[in-house]
Short mmCIF file of C-alpha atoms in Angstrom, two decimals:
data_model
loop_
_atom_site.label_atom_id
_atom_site.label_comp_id
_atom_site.label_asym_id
_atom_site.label_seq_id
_atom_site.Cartn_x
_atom_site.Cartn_y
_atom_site.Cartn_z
CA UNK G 30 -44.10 137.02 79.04
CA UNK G 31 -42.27 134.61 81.51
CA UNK G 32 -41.09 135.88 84.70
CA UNK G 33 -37.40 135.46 83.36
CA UNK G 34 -38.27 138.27 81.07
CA UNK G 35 -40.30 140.45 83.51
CA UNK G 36 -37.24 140.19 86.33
CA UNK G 37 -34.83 141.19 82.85
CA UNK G 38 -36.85 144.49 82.43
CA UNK G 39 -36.92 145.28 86.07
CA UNK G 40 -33.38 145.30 85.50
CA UNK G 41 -33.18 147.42 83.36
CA UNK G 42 -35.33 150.13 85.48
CA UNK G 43 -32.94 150.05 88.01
CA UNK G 44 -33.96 147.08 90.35
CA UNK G 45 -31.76 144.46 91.68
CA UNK G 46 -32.77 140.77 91.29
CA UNK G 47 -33.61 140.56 94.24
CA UNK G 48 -35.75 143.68 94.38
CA UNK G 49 -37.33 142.42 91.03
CA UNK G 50 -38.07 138.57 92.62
CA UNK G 51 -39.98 140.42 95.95
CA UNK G 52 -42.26 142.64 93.59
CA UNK G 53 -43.22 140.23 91.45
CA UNK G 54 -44.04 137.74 94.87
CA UNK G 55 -46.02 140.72 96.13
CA UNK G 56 -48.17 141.15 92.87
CA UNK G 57 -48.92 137.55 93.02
CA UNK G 58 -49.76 137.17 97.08
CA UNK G 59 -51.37 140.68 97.37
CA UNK G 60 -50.05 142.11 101.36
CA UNK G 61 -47.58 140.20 102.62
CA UNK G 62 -45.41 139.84 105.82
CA UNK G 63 -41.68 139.41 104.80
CA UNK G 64 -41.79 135.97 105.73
CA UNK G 65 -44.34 134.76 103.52
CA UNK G 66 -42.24 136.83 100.57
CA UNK G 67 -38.66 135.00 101.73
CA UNK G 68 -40.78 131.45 101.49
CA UNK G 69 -42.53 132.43 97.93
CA UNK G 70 -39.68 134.35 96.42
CA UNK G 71 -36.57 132.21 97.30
CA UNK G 72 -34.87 135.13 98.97
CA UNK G 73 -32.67 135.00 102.33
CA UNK G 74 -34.32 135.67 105.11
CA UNK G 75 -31.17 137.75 105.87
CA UNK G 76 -31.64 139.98 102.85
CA UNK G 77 -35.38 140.71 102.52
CA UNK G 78 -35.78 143.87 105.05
CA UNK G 79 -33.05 145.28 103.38
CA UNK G 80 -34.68 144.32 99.47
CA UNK G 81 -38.24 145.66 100.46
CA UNK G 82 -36.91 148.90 102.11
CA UNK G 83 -34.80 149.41 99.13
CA UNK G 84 -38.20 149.04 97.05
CA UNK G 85 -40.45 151.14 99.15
CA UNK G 86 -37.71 153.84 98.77
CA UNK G 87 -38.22 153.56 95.04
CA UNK G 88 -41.91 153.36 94.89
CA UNK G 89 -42.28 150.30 94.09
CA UNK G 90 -43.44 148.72 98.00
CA UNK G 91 -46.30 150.13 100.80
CA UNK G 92 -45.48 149.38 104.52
CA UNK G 93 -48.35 148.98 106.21
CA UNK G 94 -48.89 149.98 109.64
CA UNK G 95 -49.25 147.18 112.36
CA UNK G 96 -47.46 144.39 114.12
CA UNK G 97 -46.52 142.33 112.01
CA UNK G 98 -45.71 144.65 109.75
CA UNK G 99 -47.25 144.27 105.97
CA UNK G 100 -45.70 145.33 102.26
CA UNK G 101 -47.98 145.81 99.89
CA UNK G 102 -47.45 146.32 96.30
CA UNK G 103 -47.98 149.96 94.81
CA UNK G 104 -50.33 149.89 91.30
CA UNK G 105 -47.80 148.41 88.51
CA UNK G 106 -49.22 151.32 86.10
CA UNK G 107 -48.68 154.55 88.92
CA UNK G 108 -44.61 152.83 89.24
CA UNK G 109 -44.41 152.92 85.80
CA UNK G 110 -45.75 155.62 84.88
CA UNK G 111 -43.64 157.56 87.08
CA UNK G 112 -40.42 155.96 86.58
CA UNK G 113 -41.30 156.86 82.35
CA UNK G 114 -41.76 160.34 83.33
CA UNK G 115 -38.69 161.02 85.63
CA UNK G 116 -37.16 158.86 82.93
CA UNK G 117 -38.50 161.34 80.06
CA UNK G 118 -37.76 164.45 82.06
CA UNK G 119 -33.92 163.22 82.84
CA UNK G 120 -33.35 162.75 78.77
CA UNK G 121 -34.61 166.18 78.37
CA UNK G 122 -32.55 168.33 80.79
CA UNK G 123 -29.56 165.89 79.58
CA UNK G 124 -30.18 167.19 76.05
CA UNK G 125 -30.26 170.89 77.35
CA UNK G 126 -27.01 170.14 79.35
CA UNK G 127 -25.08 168.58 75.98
CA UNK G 128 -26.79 171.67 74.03
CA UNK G 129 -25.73 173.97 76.48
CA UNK G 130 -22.19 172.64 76.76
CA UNK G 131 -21.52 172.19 73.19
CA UNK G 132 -22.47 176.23 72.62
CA UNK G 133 -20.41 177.34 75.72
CA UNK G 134 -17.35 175.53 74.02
CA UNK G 135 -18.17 176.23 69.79
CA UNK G 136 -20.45 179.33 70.18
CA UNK G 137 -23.43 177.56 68.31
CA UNK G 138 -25.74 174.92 68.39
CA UNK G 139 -24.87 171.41 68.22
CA UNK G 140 -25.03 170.24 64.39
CA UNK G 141 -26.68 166.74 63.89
CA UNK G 142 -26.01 165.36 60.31
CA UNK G 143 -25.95 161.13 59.28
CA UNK G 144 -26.04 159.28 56.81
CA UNK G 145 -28.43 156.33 56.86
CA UNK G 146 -27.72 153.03 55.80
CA UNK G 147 -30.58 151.19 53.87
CA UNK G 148 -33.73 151.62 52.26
CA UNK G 149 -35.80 150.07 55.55
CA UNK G 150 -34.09 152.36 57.71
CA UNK G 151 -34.82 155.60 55.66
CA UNK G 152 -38.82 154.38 55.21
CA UNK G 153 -38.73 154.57 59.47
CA UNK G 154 -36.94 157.69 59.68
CA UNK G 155 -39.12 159.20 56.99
CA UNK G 156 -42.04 157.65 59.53
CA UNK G 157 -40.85 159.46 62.88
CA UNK G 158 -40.73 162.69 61.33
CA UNK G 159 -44.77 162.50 60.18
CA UNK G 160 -45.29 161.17 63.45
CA UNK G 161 -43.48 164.22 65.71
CA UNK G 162 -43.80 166.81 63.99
CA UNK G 163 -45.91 169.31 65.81
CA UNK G 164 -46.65 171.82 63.11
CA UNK G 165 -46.45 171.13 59.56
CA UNK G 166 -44.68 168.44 57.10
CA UNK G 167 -43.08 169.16 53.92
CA UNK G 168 -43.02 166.32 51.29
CA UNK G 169 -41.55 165.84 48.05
CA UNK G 170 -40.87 162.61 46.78
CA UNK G 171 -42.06 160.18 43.90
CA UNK G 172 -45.86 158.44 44.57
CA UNK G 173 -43.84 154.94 45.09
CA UNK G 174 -42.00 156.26 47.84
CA UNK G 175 -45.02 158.79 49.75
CA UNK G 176 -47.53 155.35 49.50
CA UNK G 177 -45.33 154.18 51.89
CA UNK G 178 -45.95 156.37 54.42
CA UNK G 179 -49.80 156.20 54.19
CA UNK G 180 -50.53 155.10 57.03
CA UNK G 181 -48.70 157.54 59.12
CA UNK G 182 -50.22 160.33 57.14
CA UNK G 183 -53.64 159.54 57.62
CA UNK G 184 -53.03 159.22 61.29
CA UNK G 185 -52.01 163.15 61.52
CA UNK G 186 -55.23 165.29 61.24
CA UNK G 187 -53.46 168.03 63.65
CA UNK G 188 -50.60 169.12 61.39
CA UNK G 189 -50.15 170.71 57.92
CA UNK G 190 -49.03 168.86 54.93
CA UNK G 191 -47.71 169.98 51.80
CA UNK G 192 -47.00 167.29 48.92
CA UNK G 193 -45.19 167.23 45.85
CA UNK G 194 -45.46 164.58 43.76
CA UNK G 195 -45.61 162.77 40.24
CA UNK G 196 -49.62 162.55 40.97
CA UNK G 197 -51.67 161.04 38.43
CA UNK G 198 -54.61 160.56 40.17
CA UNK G 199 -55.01 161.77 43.87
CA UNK G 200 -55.96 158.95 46.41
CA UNK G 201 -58.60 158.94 48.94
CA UNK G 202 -56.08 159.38 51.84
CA UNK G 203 -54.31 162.34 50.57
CA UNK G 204 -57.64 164.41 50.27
CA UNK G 205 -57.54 165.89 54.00
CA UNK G 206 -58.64 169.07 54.52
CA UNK G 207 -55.40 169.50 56.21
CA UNK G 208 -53.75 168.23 53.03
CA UNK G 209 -52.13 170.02 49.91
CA UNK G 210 -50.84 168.25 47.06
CA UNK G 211 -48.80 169.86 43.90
CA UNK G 212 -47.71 167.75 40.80
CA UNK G 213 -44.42 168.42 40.12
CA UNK G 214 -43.41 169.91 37.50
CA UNK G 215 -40.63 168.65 35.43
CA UNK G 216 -36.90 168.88 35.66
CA UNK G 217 -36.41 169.90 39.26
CA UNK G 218 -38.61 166.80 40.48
CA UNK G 219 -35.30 164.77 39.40
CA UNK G 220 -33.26 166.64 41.81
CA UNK G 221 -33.90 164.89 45.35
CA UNK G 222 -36.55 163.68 47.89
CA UNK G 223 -37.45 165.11 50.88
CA UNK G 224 -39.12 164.98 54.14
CA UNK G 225 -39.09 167.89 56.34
CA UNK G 226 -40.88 168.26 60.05
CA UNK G 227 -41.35 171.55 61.66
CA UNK G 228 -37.33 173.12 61.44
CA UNK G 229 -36.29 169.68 64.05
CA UNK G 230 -35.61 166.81 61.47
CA UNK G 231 -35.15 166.85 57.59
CA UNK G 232 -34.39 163.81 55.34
CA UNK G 233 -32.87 163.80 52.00
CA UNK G 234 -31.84 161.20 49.59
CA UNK G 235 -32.07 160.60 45.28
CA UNK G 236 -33.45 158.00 43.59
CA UNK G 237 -35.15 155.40 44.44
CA UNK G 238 -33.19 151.69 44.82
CA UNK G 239 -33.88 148.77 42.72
CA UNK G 240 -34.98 146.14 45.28
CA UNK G 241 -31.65 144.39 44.26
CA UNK G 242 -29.67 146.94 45.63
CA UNK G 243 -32.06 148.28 48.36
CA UNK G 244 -29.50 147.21 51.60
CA UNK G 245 -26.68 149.91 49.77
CA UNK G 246 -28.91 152.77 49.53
CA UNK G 247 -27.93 155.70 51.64
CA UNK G 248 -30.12 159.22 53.12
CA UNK G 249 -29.18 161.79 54.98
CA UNK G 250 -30.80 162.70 58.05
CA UNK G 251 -30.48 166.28 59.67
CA UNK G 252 -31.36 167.85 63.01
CA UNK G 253 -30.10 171.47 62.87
CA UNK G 254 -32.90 174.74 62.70
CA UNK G 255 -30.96 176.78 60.45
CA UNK G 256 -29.72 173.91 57.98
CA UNK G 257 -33.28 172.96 57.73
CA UNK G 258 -34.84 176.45 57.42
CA UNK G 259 -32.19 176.54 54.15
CA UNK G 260 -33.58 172.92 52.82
CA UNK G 261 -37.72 174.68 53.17
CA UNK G 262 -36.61 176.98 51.43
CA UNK G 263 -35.02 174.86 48.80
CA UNK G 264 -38.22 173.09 49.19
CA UNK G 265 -40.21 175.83 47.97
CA UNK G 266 -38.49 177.85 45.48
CA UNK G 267 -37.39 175.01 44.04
CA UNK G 268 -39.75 172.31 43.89
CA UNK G 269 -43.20 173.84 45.16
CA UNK G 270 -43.15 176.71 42.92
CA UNK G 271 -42.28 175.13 40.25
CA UNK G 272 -45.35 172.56 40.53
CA UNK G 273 -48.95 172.46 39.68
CA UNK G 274 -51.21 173.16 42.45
CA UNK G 275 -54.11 170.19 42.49
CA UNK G 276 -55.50 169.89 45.71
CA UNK G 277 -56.01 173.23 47.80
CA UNK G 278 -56.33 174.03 51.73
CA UNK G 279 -59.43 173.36 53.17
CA UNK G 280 -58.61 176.96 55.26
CA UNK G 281 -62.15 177.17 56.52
CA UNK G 282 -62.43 173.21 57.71
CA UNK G 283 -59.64 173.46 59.46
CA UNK G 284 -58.87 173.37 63.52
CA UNK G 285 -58.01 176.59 64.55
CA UNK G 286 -55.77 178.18 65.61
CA UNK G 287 -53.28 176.83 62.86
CA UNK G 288 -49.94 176.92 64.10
CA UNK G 289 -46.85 177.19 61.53
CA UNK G 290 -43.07 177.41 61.91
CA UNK G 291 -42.25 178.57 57.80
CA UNK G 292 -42.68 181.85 56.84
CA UNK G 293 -43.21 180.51 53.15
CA UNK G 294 -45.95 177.75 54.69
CA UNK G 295 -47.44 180.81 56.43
CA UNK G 296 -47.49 182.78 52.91
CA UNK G 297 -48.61 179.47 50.91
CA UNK G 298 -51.78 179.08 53.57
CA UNK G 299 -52.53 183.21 53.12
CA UNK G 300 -52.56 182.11 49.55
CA UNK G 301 -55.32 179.89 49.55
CA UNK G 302 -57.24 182.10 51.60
CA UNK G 303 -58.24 185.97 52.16
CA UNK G 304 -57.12 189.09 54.03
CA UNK G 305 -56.82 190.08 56.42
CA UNK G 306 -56.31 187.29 59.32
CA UNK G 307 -55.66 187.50 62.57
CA UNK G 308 -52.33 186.61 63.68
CA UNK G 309 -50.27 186.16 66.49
CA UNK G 310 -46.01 185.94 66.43
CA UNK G 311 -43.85 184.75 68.54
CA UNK G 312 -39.99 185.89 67.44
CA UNK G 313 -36.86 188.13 68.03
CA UNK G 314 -36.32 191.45 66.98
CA UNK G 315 -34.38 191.81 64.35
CA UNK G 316 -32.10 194.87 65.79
CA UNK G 317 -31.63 193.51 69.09
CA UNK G 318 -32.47 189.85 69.53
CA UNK G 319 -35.12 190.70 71.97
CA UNK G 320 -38.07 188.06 72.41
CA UNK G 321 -41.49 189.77 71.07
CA UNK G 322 -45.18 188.38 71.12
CA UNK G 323 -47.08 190.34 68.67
CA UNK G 324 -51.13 190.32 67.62
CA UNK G 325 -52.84 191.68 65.16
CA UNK G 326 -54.16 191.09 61.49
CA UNK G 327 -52.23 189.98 58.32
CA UNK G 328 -52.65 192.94 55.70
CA UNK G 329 -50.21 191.66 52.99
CA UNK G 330 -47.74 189.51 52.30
CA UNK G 331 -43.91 189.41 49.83
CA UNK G 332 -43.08 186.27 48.68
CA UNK G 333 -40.27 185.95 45.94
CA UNK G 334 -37.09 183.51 45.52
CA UNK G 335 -34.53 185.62 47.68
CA UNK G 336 -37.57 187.32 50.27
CA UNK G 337 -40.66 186.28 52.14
CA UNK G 338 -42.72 188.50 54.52
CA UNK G 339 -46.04 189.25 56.13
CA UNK G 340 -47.18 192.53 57.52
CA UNK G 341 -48.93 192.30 60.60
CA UNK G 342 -50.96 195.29 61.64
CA UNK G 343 -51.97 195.66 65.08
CA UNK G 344 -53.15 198.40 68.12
CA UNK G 345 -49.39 199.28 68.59
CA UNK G 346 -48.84 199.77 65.18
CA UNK G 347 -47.02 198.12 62.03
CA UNK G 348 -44.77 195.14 62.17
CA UNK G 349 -42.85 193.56 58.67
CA UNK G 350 -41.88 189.84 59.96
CA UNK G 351 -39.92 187.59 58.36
CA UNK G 352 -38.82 184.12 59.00
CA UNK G 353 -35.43 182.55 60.52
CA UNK G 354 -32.25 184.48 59.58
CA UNK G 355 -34.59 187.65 59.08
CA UNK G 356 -32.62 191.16 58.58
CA UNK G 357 -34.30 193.22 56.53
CA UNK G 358 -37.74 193.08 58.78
CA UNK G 359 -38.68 194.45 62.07
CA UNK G 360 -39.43 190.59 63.50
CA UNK G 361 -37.64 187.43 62.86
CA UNK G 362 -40.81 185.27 63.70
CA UNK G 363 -40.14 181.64 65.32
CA UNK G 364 -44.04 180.52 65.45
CA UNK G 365 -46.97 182.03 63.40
CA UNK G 366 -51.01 181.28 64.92
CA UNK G 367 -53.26 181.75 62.90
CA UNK G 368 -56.24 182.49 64.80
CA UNK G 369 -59.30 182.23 62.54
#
């Protein structure tokens, strides 16, 4: 990278040209008087107190005690690395604020629905969910398509997967003990694809393009928790349960605690092992909306079409949770540990 490029990136942080010419001069000389930076750097003698102020006020620049006075360049990796985080931390009180506006005007949270144009573009959204999701990953989608996204599936040992698939033959890299795989099972595996992280980001889209045509095919790409709760559990009762288990949960291999966001992923996992587990929910009462934390021990579980429930026994007595939108339970649960 040329120092045309570096002073174009500086930019872009917030640094003049100027600024940008004087810290790159002071990388190269080490401590400097401002004289010896003006001479190096090209800048006016006029300007360069005021440029090197300006960058010790942003981090960037050390005065040094002593007559005459030295600047000395602060570690390129401490600047940056706090300019990313006050940078990271800024994008994520902005999305609070937008949130937070858009429910004080519409009562609700802020929908996020697109469309995405072309095949490429779907393969790298399909990507960034595997590779922020925090909890699990639901998958249904021909083997063509899921090969695709090998690589970003073997890099996730700290999340839950479940699969659907036309499997003939199950590969190497899909054999995680964090892994399970279903074939699916006949008409409703020519409904749709999808790829579903946590209840943050969902993708949908139908059958796969001909390479001819692959720049006009279209996906959908949501970010809403209750539109996505609706598509897991579409995902379920329609495609997961109506599919051949082949590869099971390797419960007792697995990092614990196991944390889940789906009622029914929490109910498929309590499947594949036994009763009672300990548990611990984070959720809302149902009645009143109040946050609850509860612990205790998974007893049983309901799991049809319409309902899905687990009862959690603990010290302070009996608890029937449920998932998102819960109204016949006590809890609507948000997060689910499992804790061995």
């Amino acid at each position: 990278m040329n120092e045309e490029e570096i002073i174009e990136k500086l930019q872009k942080l917030g640094l003049t040209k100027y600024e940008s010419l004087a810290y790159i001069t002071l990388l190269k000389l080490g401590p400097s008087k401002a004289t010896d930076i003006t001479k190096e750097s090209g800048i006016p003698h006029t300007r360069v107190y005021d440029v090197l102020s300006s960058l010790h006020r942003k981090g960037f620049v050390d005065m040094m005690p002593g007559t005459p006075r030295l600047y000395k360049p602060v570690n390129p990796e401490l600047v940056l690395e706090k300019i990313k985080e006050d940078l990271v931390n800024d994008i994520d009180r902005l999305k609070e604020m937008f949130v937070e506006l858009y429910k004080t005007v519409h009562g609700e949270d802020l929908p996020e629905i697109w469309t995405i144009h072309g095949f490429e573009n779907t393969v790298e959204r399909a990507e960034y969910i595997i590779r922020s999701a925090r909890y699990e990953v639901l998958i249904n989608t021909p083997f063509e398509f899921l090969s695709l996204l090998r690589e970003e599936i073997k890099k996730r040992k700290d999340v839950l997967f479940i699969i659907i698939s036309n499997f003939e033959e199950v590969p190497e890299w899909l054999k995680g003990e964090n892994i399970i795989l279903a074939r699916s099972g006949g008409a409703p595996w020519l409904m749709a694809s999808w790829i579903i992280g946590d209840v943050e980001y969902a993708l949908f889209f139908g059958a796969l393009p001909k390479d001819r045509r692959r720049e006009k095919f279209y996906s959908f790409w949501g970010k809403s928790a209750k539109l996505i709760q609706n598509y897991m559990h579409w995902f379920y009762t329609m495609y997961f349960d109506n599919s051949e288990l082949i590869k099971p949960l390797e419960y007792d291999r697995l990092k614990k605690p196991l944390e889940l966001v789906n009622i029914r992923t929490l109910i498929t996992v309590l499947k594949q092992t036994t009763l009672p587990r300990r548990i611990e929910v984070a959720g809302r009462t149902v009645e009143d909306k109040e946050e609850i934390t509860i612990d205790g021990e998974v007893v049983e579980y309901e799991y049809t079409p319409l309902t899905a429930s687990v009862l959690v026994r603990g010290r302070e007595g009996e608890w029937k949770v449920g998932g998102l939108g819960s109204y016949f339970e006590d809890i609507e649960g948000e997060k689910f540990i499992l804790i061995d």
